[in-house]
């Protein structure tokens, strides 16, 4: 594709987003005449002006993208530094907020117009998007005067997170390490063993697959009150809920995986007069690994959900679910959000670890090969 | 046909047998305890019948759960003092009433979630900027236990003045829109380059390519994710009923049952939820089969 056409595709020259940024500026200027509310710092408007004009200039996307994103970042920082008192912000201020958001979006649009973007560049776009959301949240809650019992700003959540790390750690150990991890290991282990046992009988397999598929789709998290009744308030009942939740998805995936090897491959094992265990060890288990890891990845989220929701039905005075439900009752929403942050980090890290092990164990599979 | 049904029946039979055995062994200590207090000795047959007919067993037997389901639906509504036959409105002690409350929140949330998921998927497929910046978050959000947000959403909504159906539907919405988005993005991208080239030789516009190629090609993916989404929406609605303090809905029945140790109530609510889930997934599957057959898939 020629350079001119690439530029035309990126919409440079008549770029609507850059015009929108300048439009937001014009709105801000008009707003000082209309409404009496507070405005953003002058530097924000200057940065927006520069960014909007740079967006209109016929720049190569490689130059324009970092310029616009950096400009939006600087304007966003200047805006947060000079936030007006809650509830006093007027039209010029909100126009500036919209302008910063549009400028960031214009930057990401330029970024996505670059052909053959390197990996680092690909990571910038979601990063900018996430930061923009956090920034909008911060600005809207603080300048808009949203009461913290409804939605605390991210800065308040971060401050709460930092001062209560010891509580968060105790809750994390109780819910994740004791409840979720133990249940995950027991449930997935039992499901894999049962799947291997069932695999020898075609009859059982045909019966178990539909039943397992059916049970996997049911709201098994509802067994939580029963488990709490049977196993008490402590982590054992959470672990039991997790076992019940992860068992059937894991079973179904493993049973499907064990029949993933092809008839030709099984015949080959047969001609080498491999025993049942040898063909399991060298053919069918490796062939099942992609399915098994798919199940293991699905179950990471299920395990955490099960452990947290089970605590809503009764728990000792620690644990993520316990903390969330009690702090919601006390309207300490910053603590609730801090706990949710921990849950999100733990969930992503858990998933990431399983995905990394998968990449290590099934490096030969087409889905893992570098593209 | 028989070759497919028989193994399933066998597995279900084994599960029920295990259940009965577990019921006997888990309820036996209480029966023995009662007999000892009364100063009597239980024979083995008496012990078994007693364990399967306790009022608040540790594990109710299957027939007790079925009985309770029947009592709290048909019997309660037709013969009960507060039933629909006597009062014209559903009894607040019947599972039909509670199931309907949960079902309405589920369906509302499912409809919102599906709509939102499709819109986001279309935006992601048509804008590279959206694809680069939003798609990673959609995938990452699958690894987060979003259900933990449920109590907060309910309480915050109540503080703003929203109670009842809508907060639960919001939880169902965000649980059901992720699978739809991921499935639809895959589906809208499923047509091959050759097919797009063909449309280009016909000088089809972008909209025509979307309506005639992308949308029909995405249908199998859409239905597969709809099944996941509706199950997730039901879980969202049930969990959304927990923090409201056991007012109405299947989740509230679960919570109330666990407060008062009414195991039969818990199990019947659990089975009502399971039946609801199975019915909805079955319905989606039926629509899927009819629609895909009429569109010519699988031929």
XYZ file of C-alpha atoms in Angstrom:
670
model
C 0.000 0.000 0.000
C 1.388 3.421 -0.914
C 2.115 5.994 1.775
C -0.537 8.371 0.542
C -3.236 5.746 0.635
C -2.224 4.632 4.083
C -2.530 8.214 5.256
C -5.891 8.582 3.588
C -7.068 5.449 5.355
C -6.008 6.859 8.697
C -8.160 9.866 7.852
C -5.365 12.368 8.220
C -6.299 15.824 7.061
C -9.985 15.587 7.777
C -9.537 13.543 10.965
C -12.932 13.833 12.749
C -11.501 13.051 16.204
C -9.052 15.978 16.034
C -11.864 18.262 14.943
C -13.867 16.939 17.905
C -11.004 17.868 20.259
C -10.994 21.411 18.855
C -14.790 21.418 19.093
C -14.558 20.556 22.796
C -12.152 23.498 23.182
C -14.608 25.807 21.443
C -17.344 24.514 23.729
C -15.131 25.265 26.746
C -14.520 28.809 25.481
C -18.224 29.344 24.912
C -18.950 27.726 28.275
C -17.124 30.457 30.218
C -19.747 32.865 28.856
C -22.723 30.580 29.598
C -22.075 28.892 32.951
C -20.426 30.270 36.051
C -18.809 26.969 37.109
C -15.100 26.410 37.630
C -12.847 25.635 34.663
C -9.810 23.390 34.264
C -6.248 24.810 34.550
C -5.155 26.890 31.527
C -2.368 24.419 30.720
C -5.014 21.784 29.932
C -6.582 23.988 27.270
C -3.178 24.840 25.784
C -2.259 21.144 25.595
C -5.619 20.326 24.009
C -5.127 23.093 21.449
C -1.655 21.780 20.581
C -2.907 18.180 20.434
C -5.883 19.020 18.244
C -3.745 20.976 15.794
C -1.083 18.258 15.725
C -3.844 15.790 14.934
C -4.910 17.851 11.957
C -1.359 18.173 10.618
C -0.351 15.643 7.985
C 1.923 13.609 10.247
C 2.990 10.004 9.829
C 1.040 7.845 12.325
C 4.354 6.681 13.774
C 5.049 10.244 14.856
C 1.476 11.301 15.559
C 0.492 8.412 17.853
C 3.137 8.970 20.583
C 2.689 12.734 20.284
C -1.088 12.641 20.781
C -0.973 10.029 23.551
C 1.739 11.933 25.413
C -0.242 15.149 24.995
C -3.388 13.513 26.327
C -1.416 12.091 29.268
C 0.054 15.486 30.143
C -3.343 17.176 29.847
C -4.938 14.457 32.016
C -2.268 14.876 34.705
C -2.636 18.680 34.646
C -6.402 18.328 34.949
C -6.207 16.026 37.980
C -3.634 18.325 39.619
C -5.995 21.288 39.305
C -9.352 19.698 40.120
C -12.008 22.209 41.247
C -13.849 21.740 44.541
C -16.555 19.022 44.372
C -19.737 20.149 42.727
C -18.373 23.498 41.454
C -17.161 22.288 38.044
C -18.879 24.000 35.136
C -19.270 23.426 31.436
C -15.680 24.515 30.547
C -14.311 21.865 32.893
C -16.421 19.025 31.515
C -15.638 20.138 27.965
C -11.949 19.830 28.858
C -12.567 16.318 30.247
C -14.275 15.325 27.003
C -11.416 16.913 25.049
C -8.745 14.918 26.890
C -10.699 11.698 26.324
C -11.102 12.467 22.597
C -7.396 13.296 22.300
C -6.426 9.973 23.890
C -8.820 8.156 21.554
C -7.349 10.012 18.556
C -3.907 8.829 19.678
C -5.058 5.198 19.884
C -6.674 5.519 16.437
C -3.323 6.668 15.020
C -1.603 3.822 16.813
C -3.954 1.291 15.261
C -3.328 2.803 11.804
C 0.344 1.771 11.979
C 0.873 -1.289 9.822
C 2.820 -4.170 11.421
C 2.715 -2.809 14.957
C 5.338 -4.403 17.248
C 4.159 -6.191 20.392
C 5.127 -3.315 22.697
C 2.969 -1.011 20.595
C 0.064 -3.431 20.809
C 0.270 -3.347 24.610
C 0.088 0.464 24.647
C -3.503 0.572 23.336
C -5.183 -1.469 26.107
C -2.950 0.267 28.649
C -4.109 3.701 27.459
C -7.714 2.516 27.418
C -7.511 1.219 31.004
C -5.789 4.362 32.232
C -8.411 6.524 30.496
C -11.216 4.650 32.244
C -9.477 4.988 35.635
C -8.851 8.673 34.973
C -12.473 9.322 33.956
C -13.598 7.492 37.106
C -11.280 9.617 39.282
C -12.237 12.926 37.669
C -15.979 12.258 37.547
C -16.235 11.066 41.154
C -14.055 13.839 42.589
C -15.143 16.815 40.510
C -18.721 15.603 40.288
C -18.894 15.241 44.069
C -20.104 11.628 43.984
C -20.436 10.472 47.625
C -17.866 7.830 48.497
C -20.627 5.524 49.790
C -21.714 5.189 46.163
C -18.460 5.164 44.236
C -15.118 6.055 45.824
C -12.430 7.454 43.471
C -9.546 5.118 42.531
C -7.092 7.207 44.555
C -9.117 6.573 47.735
C -9.228 2.857 46.923
C -5.462 2.799 46.375
C -4.916 4.628 49.678
C -7.154 2.127 51.486
C -5.341 -0.754 49.783
C -1.957 0.483 50.974
C -2.972 0.980 54.624
C -4.846 -2.322 54.980
C -2.478 -4.752 53.289
C -2.339 -6.961 56.391
C -6.141 -7.467 56.407
C -6.140 -8.074 52.663
C -3.357 -10.630 53.058
C -5.225 -12.526 55.796
C -8.362 -12.565 53.625
C -6.364 -13.656 50.602
C -4.813 -16.586 52.466
C -8.173 -17.635 53.919
C -10.146 -17.497 50.663
C -7.638 -18.105 47.910
C -4.909 -20.308 49.373
C -7.031 -22.345 51.806
C -10.450 -22.323 50.116
C -9.974 -21.961 46.373
C -6.571 -23.592 45.789
C -7.252 -26.707 47.893
C -10.665 -27.204 46.291
C -9.209 -26.603 42.834
C -6.492 -29.206 43.353
C -8.876 -31.803 44.818
C -11.681 -31.205 42.301
C -9.502 -31.137 39.189
C -7.391 -34.064 40.381
C -10.444 -36.206 41.141
C -12.058 -35.310 37.812
C -8.929 -36.261 35.845
C -8.574 -39.572 37.697
C -12.238 -40.422 37.175
C -11.991 -39.467 33.504
C -9.026 -41.800 32.998
C -10.899 -44.579 34.802
C -14.072 -44.031 32.786
C -12.171 -43.827 29.514
C -11.717 -47.599 29.381
C -15.470 -48.120 29.028
C -17.246 -46.686 26.015
C -20.586 -47.300 27.716
C -19.712 -45.202 30.768
C -18.212 -42.507 28.582
C -21.368 -42.184 26.511
C -23.401 -41.944 29.698
C -21.120 -39.614 31.618
C -20.513 -37.018 28.897
C -24.124 -35.771 28.536
C -24.738 -35.948 32.289
C -21.470 -34.121 33.021
C -22.184 -31.497 30.382
C -25.622 -30.974 31.874
C -24.346 -30.721 35.454
C -21.538 -28.352 34.409
C -24.128 -25.859 33.148
C -26.162 -25.848 36.380
C -25.823 -23.149 39.048
C -23.725 -25.376 41.308
C -22.662 -22.372 43.355
C -26.098 -22.790 44.983
C -24.780 -25.804 46.883
C -22.846 -23.357 49.075
C -25.404 -23.281 51.954
C -25.465 -27.088 52.005
C -21.693 -27.334 52.130
C -21.550 -24.749 54.911
C -24.042 -26.865 56.843
C -22.016 -30.041 56.313
C -18.449 -28.838 56.679
C -18.761 -25.862 59.014
C -17.936 -22.184 58.578
C -14.213 -22.490 57.962
C -12.354 -23.021 54.695
C -13.283 -26.700 54.401
C -16.809 -25.826 53.264
C -15.445 -23.291 50.730
C -13.102 -25.942 49.442
C -16.029 -28.360 49.075
C -18.044 -25.834 47.040
C -15.043 -25.306 44.785
C -14.661 -29.083 44.333
C -18.326 -29.337 43.292
C -17.995 -26.404 40.904
C -14.813 -27.437 39.102
C -15.449 -31.185 39.000
C -17.855 -31.452 36.076
C -16.281 -28.952 33.639
C -12.945 -30.653 34.300
C -14.408 -34.149 33.858
C -16.063 -33.292 30.561
C -12.936 -31.652 29.162
C -10.677 -34.537 30.167
C -13.013 -37.218 28.801
C -13.196 -35.342 25.505
C -9.438 -34.895 25.481
C -8.723 -38.575 26.076
C -10.597 -39.429 22.888
C -8.743 -36.731 20.945
C -6.021 -39.059 19.646
C -6.710 -40.369 16.162
C -7.524 -43.958 15.288
C -4.381 -44.176 13.165
C -2.206 -43.136 16.104
C -3.881 -45.669 18.382
C -3.339 -48.355 15.755
C 0.317 -47.397 15.618
C 0.608 -47.890 19.392
C -1.125 -51.243 18.945
C 1.344 -52.402 16.261
C 4.167 -51.567 18.686
C 2.273 -53.798 21.143
C 2.140 -50.978 23.651
C 0.323 -51.807 26.879
C -2.732 -49.813 27.990
C -0.619 -47.752 30.367
C 2.053 -47.113 27.753
C -0.442 -45.857 25.211
C -2.035 -43.727 27.933
C 1.314 -42.303 28.979
C 2.797 -41.687 25.546
C -0.206 -41.037 23.335
C -3.554 -40.324 24.907
C -2.556 -38.166 27.881
C -0.311 -35.885 25.812
C -3.032 -35.627 23.167
C -5.524 -34.742 25.912
C -3.344 -32.015 27.418
C -4.801 -29.107 25.368
C -8.297 -30.110 26.527
C -7.160 -30.629 30.112
C -5.547 -27.203 30.190
C -8.660 -25.646 28.688
C -10.609 -27.130 31.602
C -7.972 -26.047 34.120
C -8.149 -22.473 32.803
C -11.967 -22.349 32.970
C -11.798 -23.707 36.504
C -9.441 -20.996 37.816
C -12.237 -18.416 37.647
C -14.856 -20.872 38.901
C -12.703 -21.738 41.915
C -12.343 -18.127 42.991
C -16.052 -17.403 42.450
C -17.042 -20.491 44.447
C -14.770 -19.645 47.361
C -15.965 -16.024 47.519
C -19.695 -16.691 47.111
C -19.628 -19.547 49.649
C -18.459 -17.046 52.254
C -21.688 -15.083 51.800
C -23.422 -18.030 53.529
C -21.257 -17.965 56.619
C -17.543 -17.833 57.360
C -15.092 -17.047 60.153
C -14.382 -13.336 60.552
C -11.913 -13.287 57.688
C -11.987 -14.031 53.987
C -12.616 -12.010 50.855
C -16.324 -12.817 50.571
C -16.852 -12.156 54.278
C -15.023 -8.831 54.054
C -16.957 -7.758 50.973
C -20.366 -8.525 52.467
C -19.634 -6.927 55.872
C -17.901 -3.827 54.503
C -20.769 -3.303 52.074
C -23.064 -3.354 55.102
C -20.887 -0.666 56.776
C -20.821 1.323 53.496
C -16.997 1.243 53.522
C -16.898 0.912 49.769
C -13.214 1.781 49.426
C -12.408 -1.396 51.379
C -14.810 -3.385 49.171
C -13.071 -2.123 46.047
C -9.655 -2.884 47.540
C -10.856 -6.447 48.158
C -12.205 -6.672 44.611
C -8.824 -5.469 43.340
C -7.179 -8.328 45.228
C -9.702 -10.771 43.763
C -9.066 -9.458 40.241
C -5.284 -9.636 40.657
C -5.462 -13.119 42.184
C -7.798 -14.336 39.425
C -5.632 -12.967 36.617
C -2.414 -14.243 38.199
C -3.927 -17.708 38.746
C -5.089 -17.832 35.135
C -1.724 -16.516 33.956
C 0.191 -19.198 35.855
C -1.982 -21.980 34.406
C -1.635 -20.495 30.912
C 2.167 -20.326 31.343
C 2.308 -23.986 32.431
C 0.159 -24.813 29.417
C 2.602 -23.074 27.094
C 5.439 -25.027 28.680
C 3.662 -28.397 28.583
C 1.925 -28.212 25.192
C 4.515 -26.253 23.223
C 3.975 -28.658 20.315
C 0.304 -27.818 19.876
C -0.662 -25.551 16.931
C -2.406 -23.068 19.214
C 0.861 -22.466 21.101
C 3.163 -22.013 18.134
C 4.366 -18.459 17.509
C 2.465 -16.845 14.681
C -31.596 -44.055 20.054
C -31.460 -46.785 22.721
C -27.693 -46.894 22.458
C -27.574 -43.237 23.407
C -30.216 -43.191 26.145
C -29.228 -46.357 27.986
C -25.767 -45.213 29.168
C -27.219 -41.905 30.364
C -29.958 -43.701 32.291
C -27.371 -46.037 33.798
C -25.198 -43.152 34.978
C -28.193 -41.286 36.412
C -29.311 -44.499 38.144
C -25.888 -44.949 39.728
C -25.898 -41.322 40.893
C -29.333 -41.739 42.517
C -28.207 -44.964 44.197
C -25.133 -43.208 45.598
C -27.380 -40.411 46.785
C -29.675 -42.810 48.680
C -26.713 -44.566 50.265
C -25.232 -41.226 51.311
C -28.581 -40.106 52.712
C -28.841 -43.203 54.880
C -25.306 -42.961 56.212
C -25.397 -39.186 56.784
C -28.763 -39.173 58.553
C -28.167 -42.328 60.601
C -26.391 -40.659 63.576
C -29.379 -38.423 64.234
C -31.823 -41.345 64.010
C -29.728 -43.427 66.413
C -29.475 -40.468 68.753
C -33.247 -40.009 68.790
C -33.802 -43.707 69.359
C -31.333 -43.742 72.236
C -33.094 -40.806 73.887
C -36.418 -42.581 73.534
C -34.790 -45.660 75.024
C -35.540 -47.873 72.025
C -33.371 -49.923 69.741
C -33.712 -49.534 65.956
C -33.606 -52.524 63.650
C -31.766 -52.059 60.379
C -34.972 -51.689 58.331
C -36.374 -49.169 60.800
C -33.141 -47.209 60.682
C -33.242 -46.983 56.882
C -36.875 -45.866 56.728
C -36.264 -43.341 59.499
C -33.207 -41.816 57.790
C -35.185 -41.328 54.592
C -38.102 -39.538 56.232
C -36.593 -37.023 58.650
C -38.046 -33.530 58.692
C -34.696 -31.750 58.683
C -32.204 -34.309 57.388
C -28.546 -33.596 56.811
C -29.034 -34.929 53.297
C -32.633 -35.331 52.111
C -33.370 -38.370 49.958
C -34.275 -37.780 46.285
C -37.934 -38.638 46.820
C -38.140 -36.132 49.684
C -36.775 -33.395 47.437
C -39.235 -34.350 44.700
C -42.065 -34.327 47.256
C -41.017 -30.912 48.534
C -40.785 -29.566 44.962
C -44.305 -30.837 44.258
C -45.637 -29.451 47.564
C -44.127 -26.023 47.064
C -45.355 -25.670 43.493
C -48.597 -27.464 42.607
C -49.976 -28.177 46.082
C -49.148 -24.702 47.408
C -50.727 -22.910 44.466
C -53.798 -25.093 43.960
C -54.734 -26.084 47.518
C -52.814 -23.570 49.642
C -54.593 -20.757 51.474
C -52.386 -18.190 49.703
C -52.245 -20.022 46.390
C -53.286 -18.657 43.027
C -56.540 -20.632 43.035
C -57.762 -19.080 46.301
C -56.351 -15.547 46.024
C -55.678 -14.953 42.337
C -52.023 -14.135 43.014
C -49.020 -16.435 43.355
C -48.296 -17.538 46.908
C -45.098 -16.064 48.349
C -44.298 -19.496 49.761
C -44.321 -21.226 46.404
C -41.310 -21.904 44.243
C -43.257 -20.734 41.185
C -43.393 -17.241 42.668
C -39.711 -17.223 43.660
C -38.658 -18.903 40.438
C -40.531 -16.321 38.405
C -38.801 -13.463 40.234
C -35.411 -14.989 39.510
C -36.375 -15.848 35.952
C -37.558 -12.327 35.108
C -34.285 -10.811 36.352
C -32.352 -13.463 34.441
C -34.182 -12.853 31.180
C -33.938 -9.070 31.423
C -30.223 -9.276 32.167
C -29.716 -11.859 29.425
C -31.455 -9.627 26.872
C -29.380 -6.585 27.888
C -26.184 -8.631 28.003
C -26.744 -10.189 24.590
C -27.538 -6.818 23.001
C -24.548 -5.151 24.624
C -22.262 -8.038 23.743
C -23.277 -7.992 20.073
C -22.882 -4.204 19.811
C -19.408 -4.327 21.368
C -18.431 -7.245 19.138
C -19.532 -5.366 16.001
C -17.560 -2.312 17.136
C -14.487 -4.447 17.832
C -14.653 -6.131 14.439
C -15.079 -2.865 12.551
C -12.645 -0.620 14.419
C -9.021 -1.595 14.768
C -8.643 0.924 17.578
C -11.453 -0.792 19.525
C -9.936 -4.172 18.763
C -6.524 -3.115 20.048
C -7.723 -1.347 23.187
C -10.943 -3.074 24.315
C -10.505 -6.719 23.295
C -7.622 -7.462 25.715
C -9.768 -6.155 28.571
C -12.730 -8.302 27.524
C -10.489 -11.369 27.598
C -8.763 -10.373 30.834
C -12.105 -9.721 32.497
C -12.994 -13.406 31.992
C -10.316 -14.303 34.525
C -11.735 -11.982 37.196
C -14.337 -13.211 39.717
C -16.781 -10.444 38.820
C -19.478 -12.054 40.925
C -17.716 -10.554 43.948
C -19.105 -7.186 42.854
C -22.696 -8.383 43.267
C -23.363 -7.343 46.887
C -21.946 -3.889 46.248
C -24.032 -3.314 43.137
C -27.199 -4.296 44.994
C -26.477 -2.053 47.984
C -25.280 0.934 45.938
C -28.303 0.680 43.652
C -30.551 0.554 46.700
C -28.818 3.708 48.010
C -29.607 5.469 44.722
C -33.203 4.257 44.988
C -33.138 1.334 42.576
C -34.350 -1.944 44.066
C -35.980 -5.106 42.849
C -35.520 -6.334 39.329
C -33.040 -3.892 37.796
C -29.968 -4.333 40.073
C -30.143 -8.123 39.696
C -30.580 -7.729 35.951
C -27.441 -5.565 35.859
C -25.415 -8.330 37.505
C -26.855 -10.812 35.004
C -26.025 -8.392 32.201
C -22.357 -8.123 32.938
C -22.026 -11.846 33.546
C -23.691 -12.682 30.229
C -22.164 -10.091 27.925
C -18.569 -11.364 28.069
C -19.250 -14.769 26.508
C -21.447 -13.156 23.854
C -18.777 -10.601 22.965
C -16.000 -13.170 22.714
C -18.166 -15.586 20.709
C -19.505 -12.927 18.359
C -16.050 -11.484 17.635
C -14.884 -14.962 16.668
C -18.049 -15.525 14.632
C -17.993 -12.205 12.778
C -14.382 -12.927 11.830
C -15.037 -16.517 10.787
C -15.661 -15.952 7.033
C -12.518 -16.514 4.987
C -10.670 -13.970 2.866
C -11.918 -15.735 -0.256
C -15.529 -15.029 0.684
C -14.810 -11.355 1.318
C -13.016 -11.181 -2.022
C -16.038 -12.657 -3.736
C -18.277 -9.982 -2.230
C -15.789 -7.342 -3.338
C -15.968 -8.582 -6.907
C -19.724 -8.084 -6.623
C -18.823 -4.558 -5.397
C -20.798 -5.107 -2.204
C -20.704 -2.272 0.323
C -19.380 -2.739 3.861
C -22.929 -2.900 5.209
C -23.912 -5.524 2.644
C -20.846 -7.609 3.484
C -21.855 -7.383 7.134
C -25.498 -8.349 6.624
C -24.940 -11.016 3.973
C -21.709 -12.615 5.095
C -20.490 -11.754 8.581
C -23.833 -11.900 10.393
C -25.033 -15.250 8.995
C -21.576 -16.778 9.469
C -21.569 -15.750 13.127
C -24.823 -17.521 14.042
C -23.344 -20.869 15.194
C -20.889 -18.955 17.397
C -23.671 -16.739 18.724
C -25.835 -19.660 19.815
C -22.926 -21.478 21.438
C -22.191 -18.405 23.545
C -25.873 -17.753 24.250
C -26.040 -21.093 26.062
C -23.102 -20.109 28.250
C -24.530 -16.621 28.708
C -27.976 -17.680 29.898
C -26.491 -20.080 32.467
C -24.244 -17.252 33.671
C -27.186 -14.839 33.776
C -29.115 -17.217 36.041
C -26.151 -17.532 38.419
C -25.879 -13.741 38.458
C -29.544 -13.326 39.350
C -29.358 -15.939 42.124
C -26.227 -14.453 43.677
C -27.761 -10.994 43.287
C -30.595 -12.085 45.570
C -28.296 -13.064 48.415
C -27.423 -9.622 49.849
C -30.994 -8.307 49.806
C -31.674 -10.112 53.059
C -33.734 -13.010 51.747
C -36.771 -11.192 50.379
C -37.763 -13.065 47.244
C -36.281 -15.268 44.561
C -34.517 -18.616 44.491
C -31.338 -17.125 45.976
C -33.376 -15.744 48.862
C -34.908 -19.202 49.425
C -31.394 -20.672 49.589
C -30.317 -18.046 52.119
C -33.452 -18.341 54.261
C -33.121 -22.119 54.217
C -29.519 -21.911 55.401
C -30.480 -19.451 58.196
C -33.150 -21.750 59.609
C -31.548 -25.091 58.790
C -34.391 -26.031 56.427
C -32.443 -28.464 54.287
C -35.484 -29.513 52.284
C -36.127 -25.889 51.343
C -32.499 -25.453 50.221
C -32.540 -28.586 48.115
C -35.875 -27.810 46.502
C -34.716 -24.273 45.646
C -31.493 -25.729 44.258
C -33.401 -28.153 42.072
C -35.797 -25.436 40.966
C -32.759 -23.425 39.855
C -31.348 -26.460 38.082
C -34.635 -27.113 36.290
C -34.818 -23.447 35.295
C -31.270 -23.543 33.925
C -31.893 -26.772 32.051
C -35.144 -25.445 30.575
C -33.550 -22.203 29.391
C -30.487 -23.916 27.917
C -32.779 -26.439 26.266
C -34.898 -23.648 24.816
C -31.843 -21.865 23.420
C -30.683 -25.186 22.008
C -34.064 -25.715 20.344
C -34.033 -22.247 18.777
C -30.461 -22.916 17.710
C -31.391 -26.137 15.969
C -34.390 -24.618 14.176
C -32.598 -21.415 13.123
C -29.395 -23.126 11.994
C -31.336 -25.766 10.087
C -33.339 -23.094 8.274
C -30.154 -21.191 7.503
C -28.651 -24.312 5.998
C -25.899 -25.067 8.517
C -24.921 -28.672 9.077
C -26.267 -29.883 5.759
